[in-house]
XYZ file of C-alpha atoms in Angstrom:
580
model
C -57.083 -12.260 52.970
C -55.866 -11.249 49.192
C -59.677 -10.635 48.458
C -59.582 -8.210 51.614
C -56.109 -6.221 50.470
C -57.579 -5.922 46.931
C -60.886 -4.920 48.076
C -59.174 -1.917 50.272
C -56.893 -1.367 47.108
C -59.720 -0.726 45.474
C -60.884 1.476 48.235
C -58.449 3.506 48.443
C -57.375 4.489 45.318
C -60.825 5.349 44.581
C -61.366 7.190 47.824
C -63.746 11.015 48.173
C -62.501 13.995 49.785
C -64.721 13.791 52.990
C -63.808 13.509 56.383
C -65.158 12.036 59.611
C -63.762 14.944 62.200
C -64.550 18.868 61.310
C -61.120 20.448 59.711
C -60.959 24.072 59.761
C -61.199 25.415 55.781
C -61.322 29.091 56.296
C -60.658 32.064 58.646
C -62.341 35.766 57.963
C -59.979 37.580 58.795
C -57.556 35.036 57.477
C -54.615 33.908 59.921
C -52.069 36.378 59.944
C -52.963 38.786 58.163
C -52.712 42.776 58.937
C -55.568 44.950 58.555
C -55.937 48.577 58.214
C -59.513 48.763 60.025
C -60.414 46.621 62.779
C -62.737 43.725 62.138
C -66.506 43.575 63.757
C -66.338 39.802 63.849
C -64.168 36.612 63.567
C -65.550 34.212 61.217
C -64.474 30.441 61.259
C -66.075 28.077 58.617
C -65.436 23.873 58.921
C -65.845 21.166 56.616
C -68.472 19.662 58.404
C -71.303 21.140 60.840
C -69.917 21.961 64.509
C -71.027 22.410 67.666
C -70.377 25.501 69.744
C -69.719 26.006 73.670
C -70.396 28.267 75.582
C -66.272 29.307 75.646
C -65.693 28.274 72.128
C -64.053 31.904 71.293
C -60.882 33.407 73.404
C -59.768 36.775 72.159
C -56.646 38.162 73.724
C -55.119 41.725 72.783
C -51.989 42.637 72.286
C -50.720 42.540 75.954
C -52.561 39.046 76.328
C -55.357 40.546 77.975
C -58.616 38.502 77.169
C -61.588 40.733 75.176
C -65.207 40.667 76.199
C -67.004 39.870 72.988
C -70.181 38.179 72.307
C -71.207 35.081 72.102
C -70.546 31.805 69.588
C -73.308 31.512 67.015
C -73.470 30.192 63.431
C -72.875 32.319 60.698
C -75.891 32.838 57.872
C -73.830 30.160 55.879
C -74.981 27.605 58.158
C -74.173 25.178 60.897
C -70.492 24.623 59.258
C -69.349 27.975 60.576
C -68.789 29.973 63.763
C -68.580 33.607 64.463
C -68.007 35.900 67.460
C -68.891 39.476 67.229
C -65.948 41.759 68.407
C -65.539 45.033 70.845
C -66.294 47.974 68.559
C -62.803 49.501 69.407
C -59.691 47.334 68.715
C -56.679 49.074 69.449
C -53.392 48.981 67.219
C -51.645 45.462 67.265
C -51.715 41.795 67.145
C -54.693 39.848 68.606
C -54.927 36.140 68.692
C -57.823 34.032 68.501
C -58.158 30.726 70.584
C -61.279 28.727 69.506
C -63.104 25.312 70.730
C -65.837 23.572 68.970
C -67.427 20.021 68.857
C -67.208 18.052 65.612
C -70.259 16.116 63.978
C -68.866 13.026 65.087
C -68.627 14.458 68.999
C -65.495 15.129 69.240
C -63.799 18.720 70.357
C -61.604 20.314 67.763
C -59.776 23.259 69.093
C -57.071 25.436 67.542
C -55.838 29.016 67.176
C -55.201 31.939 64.705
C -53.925 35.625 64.787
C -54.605 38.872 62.787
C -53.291 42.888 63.214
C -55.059 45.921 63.220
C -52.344 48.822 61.616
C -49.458 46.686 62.136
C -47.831 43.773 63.875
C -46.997 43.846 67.395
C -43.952 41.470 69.279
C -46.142 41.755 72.392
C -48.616 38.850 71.320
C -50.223 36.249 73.039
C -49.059 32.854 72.493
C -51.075 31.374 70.226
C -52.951 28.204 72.266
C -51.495 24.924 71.753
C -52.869 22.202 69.646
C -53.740 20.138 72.884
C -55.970 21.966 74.817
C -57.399 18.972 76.935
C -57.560 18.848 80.803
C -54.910 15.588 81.124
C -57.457 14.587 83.997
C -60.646 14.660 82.285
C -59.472 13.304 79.562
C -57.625 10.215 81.311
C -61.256 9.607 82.785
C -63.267 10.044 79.969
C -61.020 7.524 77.721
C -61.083 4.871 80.425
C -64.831 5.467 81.074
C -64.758 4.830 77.175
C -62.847 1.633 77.368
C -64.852 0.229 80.770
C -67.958 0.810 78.480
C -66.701 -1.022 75.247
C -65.962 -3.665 77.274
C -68.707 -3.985 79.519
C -71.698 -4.063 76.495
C -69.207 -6.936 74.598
C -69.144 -9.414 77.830
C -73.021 -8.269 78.199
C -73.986 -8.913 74.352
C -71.457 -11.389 73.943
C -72.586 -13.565 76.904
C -75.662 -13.386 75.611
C -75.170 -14.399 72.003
C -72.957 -17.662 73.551
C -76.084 -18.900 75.436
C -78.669 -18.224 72.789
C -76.511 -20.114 70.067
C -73.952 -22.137 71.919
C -76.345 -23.740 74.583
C -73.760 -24.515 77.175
C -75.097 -26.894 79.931
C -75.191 -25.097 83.050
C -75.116 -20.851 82.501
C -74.935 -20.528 86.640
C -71.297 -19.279 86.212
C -71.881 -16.698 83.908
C -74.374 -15.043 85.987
C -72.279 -13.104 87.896
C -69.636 -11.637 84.965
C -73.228 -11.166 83.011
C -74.469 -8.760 86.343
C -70.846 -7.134 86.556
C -70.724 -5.922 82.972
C -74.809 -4.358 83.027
C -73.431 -2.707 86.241
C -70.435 -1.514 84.663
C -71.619 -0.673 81.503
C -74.260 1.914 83.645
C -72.034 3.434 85.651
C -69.426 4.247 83.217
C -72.486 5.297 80.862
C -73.010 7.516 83.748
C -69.303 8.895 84.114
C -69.717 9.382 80.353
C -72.403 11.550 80.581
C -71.461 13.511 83.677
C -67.807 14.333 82.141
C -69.239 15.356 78.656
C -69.355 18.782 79.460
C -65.927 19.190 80.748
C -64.394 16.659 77.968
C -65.830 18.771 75.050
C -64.840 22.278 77.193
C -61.240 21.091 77.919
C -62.101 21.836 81.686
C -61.741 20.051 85.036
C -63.594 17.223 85.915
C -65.427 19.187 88.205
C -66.880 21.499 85.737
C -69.733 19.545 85.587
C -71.066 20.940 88.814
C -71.475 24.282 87.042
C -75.188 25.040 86.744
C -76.705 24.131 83.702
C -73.944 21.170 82.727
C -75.536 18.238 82.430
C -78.943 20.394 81.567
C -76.922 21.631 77.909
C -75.380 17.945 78.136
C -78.670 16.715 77.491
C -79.322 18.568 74.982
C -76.574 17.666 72.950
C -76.938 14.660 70.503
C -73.972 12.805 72.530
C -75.662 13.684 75.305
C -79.024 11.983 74.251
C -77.656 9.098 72.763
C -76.168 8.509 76.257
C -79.139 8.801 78.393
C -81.159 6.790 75.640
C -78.550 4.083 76.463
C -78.741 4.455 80.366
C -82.369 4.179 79.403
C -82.136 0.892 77.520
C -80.106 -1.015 80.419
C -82.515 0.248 83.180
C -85.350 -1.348 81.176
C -83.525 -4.461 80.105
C -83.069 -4.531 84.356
C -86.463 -3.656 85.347
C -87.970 -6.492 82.853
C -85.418 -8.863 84.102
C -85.757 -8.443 87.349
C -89.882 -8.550 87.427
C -89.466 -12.473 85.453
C -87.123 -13.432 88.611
C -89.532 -12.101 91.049
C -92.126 -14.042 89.428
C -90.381 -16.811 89.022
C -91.033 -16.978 84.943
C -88.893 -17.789 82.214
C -89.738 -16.565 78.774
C -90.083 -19.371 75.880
C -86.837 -19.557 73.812
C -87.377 -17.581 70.782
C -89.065 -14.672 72.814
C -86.091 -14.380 74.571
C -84.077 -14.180 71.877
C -86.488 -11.553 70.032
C -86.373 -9.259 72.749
C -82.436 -9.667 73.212
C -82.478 -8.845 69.820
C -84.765 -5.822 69.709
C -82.348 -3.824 72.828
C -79.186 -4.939 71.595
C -79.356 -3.466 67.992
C -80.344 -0.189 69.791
C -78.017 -0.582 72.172
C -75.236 -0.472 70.013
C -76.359 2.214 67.852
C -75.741 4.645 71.143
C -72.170 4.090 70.033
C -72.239 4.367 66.619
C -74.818 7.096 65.915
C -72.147 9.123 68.606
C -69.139 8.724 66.794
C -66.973 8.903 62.918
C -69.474 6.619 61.477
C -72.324 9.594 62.325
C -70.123 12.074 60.199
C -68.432 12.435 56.736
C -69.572 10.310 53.520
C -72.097 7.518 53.528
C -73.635 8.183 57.231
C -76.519 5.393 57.081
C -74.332 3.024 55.505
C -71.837 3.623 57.653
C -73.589 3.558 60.801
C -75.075 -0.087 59.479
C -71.374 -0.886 58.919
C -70.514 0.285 62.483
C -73.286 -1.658 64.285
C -72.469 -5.058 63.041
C -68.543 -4.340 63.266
C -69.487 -3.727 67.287
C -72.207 -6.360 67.424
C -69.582 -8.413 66.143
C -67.019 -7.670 68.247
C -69.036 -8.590 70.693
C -70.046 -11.945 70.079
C -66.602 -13.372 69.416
C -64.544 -11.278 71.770
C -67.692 -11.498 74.745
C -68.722 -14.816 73.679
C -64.945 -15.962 73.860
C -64.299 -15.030 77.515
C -68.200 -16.594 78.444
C -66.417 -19.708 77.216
C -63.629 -19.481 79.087
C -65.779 -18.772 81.731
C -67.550 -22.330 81.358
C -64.527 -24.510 80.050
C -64.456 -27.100 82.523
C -67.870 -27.137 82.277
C -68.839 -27.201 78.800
C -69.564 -29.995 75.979
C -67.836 -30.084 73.032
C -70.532 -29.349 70.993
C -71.006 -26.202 72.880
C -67.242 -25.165 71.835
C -67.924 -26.346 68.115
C -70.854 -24.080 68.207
C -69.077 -21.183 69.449
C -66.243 -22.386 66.816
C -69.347 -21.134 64.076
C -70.447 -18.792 65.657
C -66.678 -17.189 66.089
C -66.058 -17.941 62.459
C -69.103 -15.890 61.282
C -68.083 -13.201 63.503
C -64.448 -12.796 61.981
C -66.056 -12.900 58.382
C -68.593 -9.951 59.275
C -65.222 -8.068 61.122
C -62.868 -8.675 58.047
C -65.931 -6.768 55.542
C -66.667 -3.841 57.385
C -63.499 -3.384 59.005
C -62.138 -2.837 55.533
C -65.209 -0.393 54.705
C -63.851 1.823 57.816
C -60.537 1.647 56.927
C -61.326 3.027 53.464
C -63.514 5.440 54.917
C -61.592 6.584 57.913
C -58.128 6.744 55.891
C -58.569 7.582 52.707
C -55.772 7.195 51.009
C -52.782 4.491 51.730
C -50.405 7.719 52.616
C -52.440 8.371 55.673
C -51.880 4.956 57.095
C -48.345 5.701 57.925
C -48.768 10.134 57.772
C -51.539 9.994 60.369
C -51.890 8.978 64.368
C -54.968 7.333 63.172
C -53.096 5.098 60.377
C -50.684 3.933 62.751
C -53.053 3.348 65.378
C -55.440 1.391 62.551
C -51.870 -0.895 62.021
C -51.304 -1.517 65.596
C -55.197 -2.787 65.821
C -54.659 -5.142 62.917
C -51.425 -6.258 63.842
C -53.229 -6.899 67.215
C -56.300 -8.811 65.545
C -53.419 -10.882 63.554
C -52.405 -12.177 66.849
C -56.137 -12.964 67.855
C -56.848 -14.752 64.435
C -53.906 -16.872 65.343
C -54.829 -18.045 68.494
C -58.372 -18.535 67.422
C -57.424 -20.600 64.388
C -55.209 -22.925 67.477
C -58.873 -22.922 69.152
C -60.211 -23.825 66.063
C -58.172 -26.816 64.992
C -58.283 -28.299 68.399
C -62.210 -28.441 68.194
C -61.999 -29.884 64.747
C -59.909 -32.316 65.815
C -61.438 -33.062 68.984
C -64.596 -33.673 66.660
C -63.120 -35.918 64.363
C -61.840 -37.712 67.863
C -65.413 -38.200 68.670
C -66.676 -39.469 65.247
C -64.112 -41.969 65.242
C -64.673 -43.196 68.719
C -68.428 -43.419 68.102
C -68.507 -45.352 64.895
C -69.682 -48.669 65.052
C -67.686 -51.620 63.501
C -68.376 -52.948 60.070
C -70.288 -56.906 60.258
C -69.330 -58.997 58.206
C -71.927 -62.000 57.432
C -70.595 -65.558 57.908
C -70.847 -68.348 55.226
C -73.478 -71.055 54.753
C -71.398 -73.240 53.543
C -67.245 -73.777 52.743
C -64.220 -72.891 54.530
C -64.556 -70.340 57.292
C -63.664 -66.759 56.701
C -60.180 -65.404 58.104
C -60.853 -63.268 61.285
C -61.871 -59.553 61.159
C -59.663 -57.193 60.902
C -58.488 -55.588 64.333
C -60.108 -52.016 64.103
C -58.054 -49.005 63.694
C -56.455 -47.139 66.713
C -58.486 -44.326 67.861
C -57.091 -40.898 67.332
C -55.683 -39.338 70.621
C -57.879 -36.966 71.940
C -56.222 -33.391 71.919
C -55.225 -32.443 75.257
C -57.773 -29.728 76.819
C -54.834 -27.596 78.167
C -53.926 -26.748 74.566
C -57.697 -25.254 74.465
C -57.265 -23.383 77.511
C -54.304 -21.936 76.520
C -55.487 -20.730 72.875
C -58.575 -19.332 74.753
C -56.729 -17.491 77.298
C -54.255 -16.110 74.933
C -57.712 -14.536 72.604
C -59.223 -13.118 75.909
C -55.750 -11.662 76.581
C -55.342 -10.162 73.204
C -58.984 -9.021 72.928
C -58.648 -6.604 75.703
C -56.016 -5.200 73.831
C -57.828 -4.468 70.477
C -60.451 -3.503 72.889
C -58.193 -0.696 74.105
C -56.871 0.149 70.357
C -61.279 0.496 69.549
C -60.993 2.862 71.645
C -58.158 5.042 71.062
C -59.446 5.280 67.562
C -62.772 6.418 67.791
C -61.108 9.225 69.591
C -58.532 9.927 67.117
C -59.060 12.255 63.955
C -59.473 10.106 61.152
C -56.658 9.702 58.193
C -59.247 11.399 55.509
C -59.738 14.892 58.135
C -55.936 14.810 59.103
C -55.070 15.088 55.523
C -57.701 17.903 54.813
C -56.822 19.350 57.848
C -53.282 19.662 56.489
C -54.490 20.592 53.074
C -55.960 23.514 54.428
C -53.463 24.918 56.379
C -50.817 24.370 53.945
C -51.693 28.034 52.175
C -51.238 29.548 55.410
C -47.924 27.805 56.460
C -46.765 29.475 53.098
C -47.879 32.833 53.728
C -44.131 34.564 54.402
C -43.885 35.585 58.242
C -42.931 39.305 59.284
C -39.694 39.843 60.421
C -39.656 42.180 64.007
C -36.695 43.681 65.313
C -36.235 45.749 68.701
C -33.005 47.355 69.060
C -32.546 49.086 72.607
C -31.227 52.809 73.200
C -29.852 55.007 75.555
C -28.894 58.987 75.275
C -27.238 59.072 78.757
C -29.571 61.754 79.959
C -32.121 61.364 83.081
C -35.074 59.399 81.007
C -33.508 58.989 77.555
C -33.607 55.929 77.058
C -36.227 53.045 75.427
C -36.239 50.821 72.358
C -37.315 51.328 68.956
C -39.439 47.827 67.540
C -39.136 47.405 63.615
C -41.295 44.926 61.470
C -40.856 44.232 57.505
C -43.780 42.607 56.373
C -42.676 40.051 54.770
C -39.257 39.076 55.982
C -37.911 38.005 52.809
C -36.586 39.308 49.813
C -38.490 41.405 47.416
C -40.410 44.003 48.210
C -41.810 44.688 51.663
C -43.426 46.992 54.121
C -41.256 48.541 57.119
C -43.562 49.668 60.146
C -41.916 51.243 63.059
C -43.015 51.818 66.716
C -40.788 53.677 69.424
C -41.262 53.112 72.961
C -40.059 55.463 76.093
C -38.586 54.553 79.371
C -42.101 53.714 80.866
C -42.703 51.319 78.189
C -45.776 53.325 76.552
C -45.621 54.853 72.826
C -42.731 57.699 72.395
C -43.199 60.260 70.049
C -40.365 61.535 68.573
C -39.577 64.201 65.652
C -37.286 61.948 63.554
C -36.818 58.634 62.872
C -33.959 57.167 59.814
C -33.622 53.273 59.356
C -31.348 51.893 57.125
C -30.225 48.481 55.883
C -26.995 46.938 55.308
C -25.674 43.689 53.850
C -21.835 43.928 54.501
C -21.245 40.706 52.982
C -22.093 41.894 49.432
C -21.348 45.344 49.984
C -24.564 46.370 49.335
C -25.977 49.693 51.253
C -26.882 51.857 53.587
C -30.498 51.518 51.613
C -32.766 53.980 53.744
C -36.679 52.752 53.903
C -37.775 56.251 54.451
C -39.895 55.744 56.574
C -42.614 58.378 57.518
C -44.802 59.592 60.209
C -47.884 58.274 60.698
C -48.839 59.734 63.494
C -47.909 57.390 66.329
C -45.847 54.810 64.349
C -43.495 55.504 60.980
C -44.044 53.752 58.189
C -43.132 52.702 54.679
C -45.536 50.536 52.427
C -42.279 49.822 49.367
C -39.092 49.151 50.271
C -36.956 46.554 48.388
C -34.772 43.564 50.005
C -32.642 42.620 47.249
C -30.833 40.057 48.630
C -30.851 37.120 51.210
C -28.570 37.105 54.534
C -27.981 39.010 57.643
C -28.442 42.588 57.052
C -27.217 45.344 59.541
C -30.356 47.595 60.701
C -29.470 50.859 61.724
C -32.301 53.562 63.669
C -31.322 56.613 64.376
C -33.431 58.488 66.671
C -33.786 62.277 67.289
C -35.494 62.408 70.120
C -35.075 66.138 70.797
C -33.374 69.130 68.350
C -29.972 68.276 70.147
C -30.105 64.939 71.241
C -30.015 61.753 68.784
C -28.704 58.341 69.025
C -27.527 55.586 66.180
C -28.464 52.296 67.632
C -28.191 48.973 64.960
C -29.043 45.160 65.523
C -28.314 42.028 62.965
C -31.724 41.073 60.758
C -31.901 37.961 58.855
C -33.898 38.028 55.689
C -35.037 34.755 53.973
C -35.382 34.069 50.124
């Protein structure tokens, strides 16, 4: 174990700026921003190569109305980007931008952005939340997930404990050996059916849309899940024509051809998911397929013995003893090569959903090394039991000639065989834990890895920093038949220094007022600083200012005084807070 912590030491502190899960890098136009122009096209570029949907852009206006635009395709740049072509007419305001793709690694990233064309606008649409999933689909598609992790470890592990353990009868593993190759194809199935609405966000029953599961298919997921459906239906097929014919293969055929589908097998998985993205792909695939093959001989092979307990020798249980230990050792080295890869640095395993989920798998495989090394010390001392009991006593010859010899020495008590409940027990409790690192394997290839969590955050950090506009709307009223509306004020930035003041005023109907004079003014009472008038100008449907200086942080008093005719005005204010 302290050649395992040094080795991910070593890992970590010398670990690459990749990532397993696409993190967004740039935005053109960038988030936030306010143009004077609108933009022909939204540009999105990724640290990795995406997928797009056919909904993978959302483009609302300012009154949260959605915009007919094109549709998703890749940049020039290449697969690691995503554009959308725009309506040639973009009105004045704030749009927002709600986009969907599917990572390398299969997995839908999803997030949102916003941008102005002349100025900023309070009417936006709220920008989409970070989960965008249907709670239904998803629920499904995870415990489709799980069913299937589960159902190819009892399959492969069953298998491996009869090829190497030999138990004497394999009648009662039959039938758990025919319910996980039925489970594993019908959650395959569900798998395949809900990847459509899993990587859309979308009801369940999206996939009866036409065309679905015909772009499913087309999708490397997609194929590697039909190219596993395809796998089992052979491995039935051949099965089933030997027990028709009544024919049982020689030994090491058997074992050849279990060997030839289950390394394929196995790569359905891994070719589908982190290891298939980032740094390192073929080596990390290779580490991926023996982690799962792995898994599944000691955590499948584990509940075949439980399985055949009362049954079994004890040199089928020293066997699987071996064959458990070799299992751990393969687990332990590329379990740590993950780790590395998938975290990153030794921040992210407490920063990041996926570090904490990584902790609450090894905390869990803690518990399961414990109870095998109880299942491990009762075989070796059932075994030294056995060779004690079996050992035949020492002769000694007797004398020609002289006194007789004293009389033998009584042998030495047998050990106590260990009692087989203690076995049961240390079994039971591995089975029990091994569902639930089962469940944590699963959660985590759906979780964004440490390394893309940190970019992720890396690259958003710039645009958290960008200093937010400030808007204002102060109500007024003349007391005449229709004089009344509100006048909505932005500074751009909202924060000391200099800034830009845009103003917009709006009539009793709610639609843009023109009016022949506008005065705003700013005052800081606390420091006795003002009336400072932006003069603001007409810009022919909104006033403006580009330079006007804040010189101070608090709550300033804005003042807008509105002439809305030659005799009639009104003085309205409202409390704005500007930052440092």
């Amino acid at each position: 174990m302290l050649v395992c912590a040094g080795l991910l030491l070593l890992l970590l502190g010398t670990a690459a700026p990749a990532s397993a899960h696409a993190a967004l890098r740039a935005t053109d136009p960038g988030d936030g921003t306010v143009l004077r122009s609108a933009p022909r096209q939204v540009t999105l570029t990724f640290t990795e190569s995406v997928g797009l949907l056919t909904d993978s852009f959302r483009v609302y206006d300012p009154r949260n109305r959605r915009l007919r635009t094109g549709p998703a395709e890749h940049a020039p740049g290449g697969p690691a980007t995503a554009r959308v072509t725009l309506p040639a007419e973009l009105a004045t305001g704030t749009y927002t931008v709600a986009w969907r793709v599917v990572s390398a690694d299969s997995h839908p990233v999803s997030g949102a952005l916003t941008f102005s064309v002349g100025h900023r606008t309070a009417t936006t649409a709220a920008p989409a939340p970070e989960d965008t999933e249907n709670p239904a689909t998803a629920a499904l598609y995870n415990i489709a997930r799980w069913l299937a992790y589960l159902a190819v470890a009892l399959l492969l592990g069953t298998a491996a404990f009869v090829a190497y353990c030999r138990p004497p009868k394999t009648a009662p593993l039959r039938t758990p050996v025919l319910s996980a190759a039925w489970a594993l194809v019908a959650s395959t199935a569900v798998l395949f059916v809900l990847r459509a609405p899993y990587e859309e966000g979308t009801s369940p029953l999206r996939f009866l849309s036409p065309g679905s599961l015909a772009r499913t298919a087309t999708t490397r997921p997609g194929a590697l899940l039909l190219a596993r459906l395809a796998l089992l239906l052979l491995a039935g097929a051949g099965a089933a024509l030997l027990r028709a014919r009544r024919r049982r293969l020689p030994r090491r055929i058997t074992l050849a051809v279990a060997a030839a589908l289950a390394l394929p097998l196995a790569l359905t998985w891994t070719a589908a998911e982190h290891a298939s993205a980032g740094i390192q792909v073929p080596l990390a695939i290779a580490s991926a397929t023996l982690h799962l093959l792995a898994m599944a001989a000691w955590l499948g092979g584990l509940a075949a013995l439980l399985r055949t307990l009362r049954r079994t020798s004890l040199a089928t249980v020293a066997r699987f003893s071996r064959l458990a230990l070799a299992s751990v050792t393969v687990l332990v080295v590329t379990g740590v090569y993950q780790s590395w890869r998938g975290l990153g640095s030794w921040q992210a395993l407490t920063d990041t959903t996926y570090g904490r989920t990584l902790l609450a798998k090894l905390a869990a495989v803690t518990a399961l090394l414990l109870a095998a090394a109880c299942s491990r010390a009762w075989t070796t001392r059932a075994a030294k039991t056995r060779a004690t009991a079996s050992a035949p006593p020492a002769r000694v010859p007797e004398p020609a000639t002289g006194p007789p010899l004293p009389p033998e020495p009584l042998p030495p008590p047998a050990l106590p065989h260990p009692p087989f409940e203690t076995l049961r027990r240390s079994v039971l409790a591995e089975a029990a834990v091994g569902v639930v690192v089962l469940a944590l394997t699963t959660l985590l290839t759906s979780t964004v890895p440490g390394r893309a969590a940190t970019e992720a955050t890396r690259t958003e950090a710039p645009t958290a920093s960008v200093p937010t506009a400030s808007v204002t709307t102060i109500p007024f009223a003349l007391g005449t038949p229709g004089g009344h509306g509100k006048v909505q004020i932005t500074l751009d930035p909202g924060r000391v220094g200099r800034t830009s003041v845009q103003a917009v005023v709006y009539g009793p109907d709610g639609g843009l007022s023109t009016v022949p004079e506008l005065r705003i003014t700013l005052t800081l009472r606390a420091q006795r600083i003002g009336p400072l008038d932006t003069k603001v100008t007409d810009r022919g449907g909104y006033w403006a200012t580009d330079s006007f200086d804040l010189p101070l942080p608090g709550t300033w008093t804005m003042k807008a005084t509105v002439r809305v005719s030659e005799l009639d005005q009104v003085t309205v204010s409202a409390p704005v807070r500007v930052a440092r």
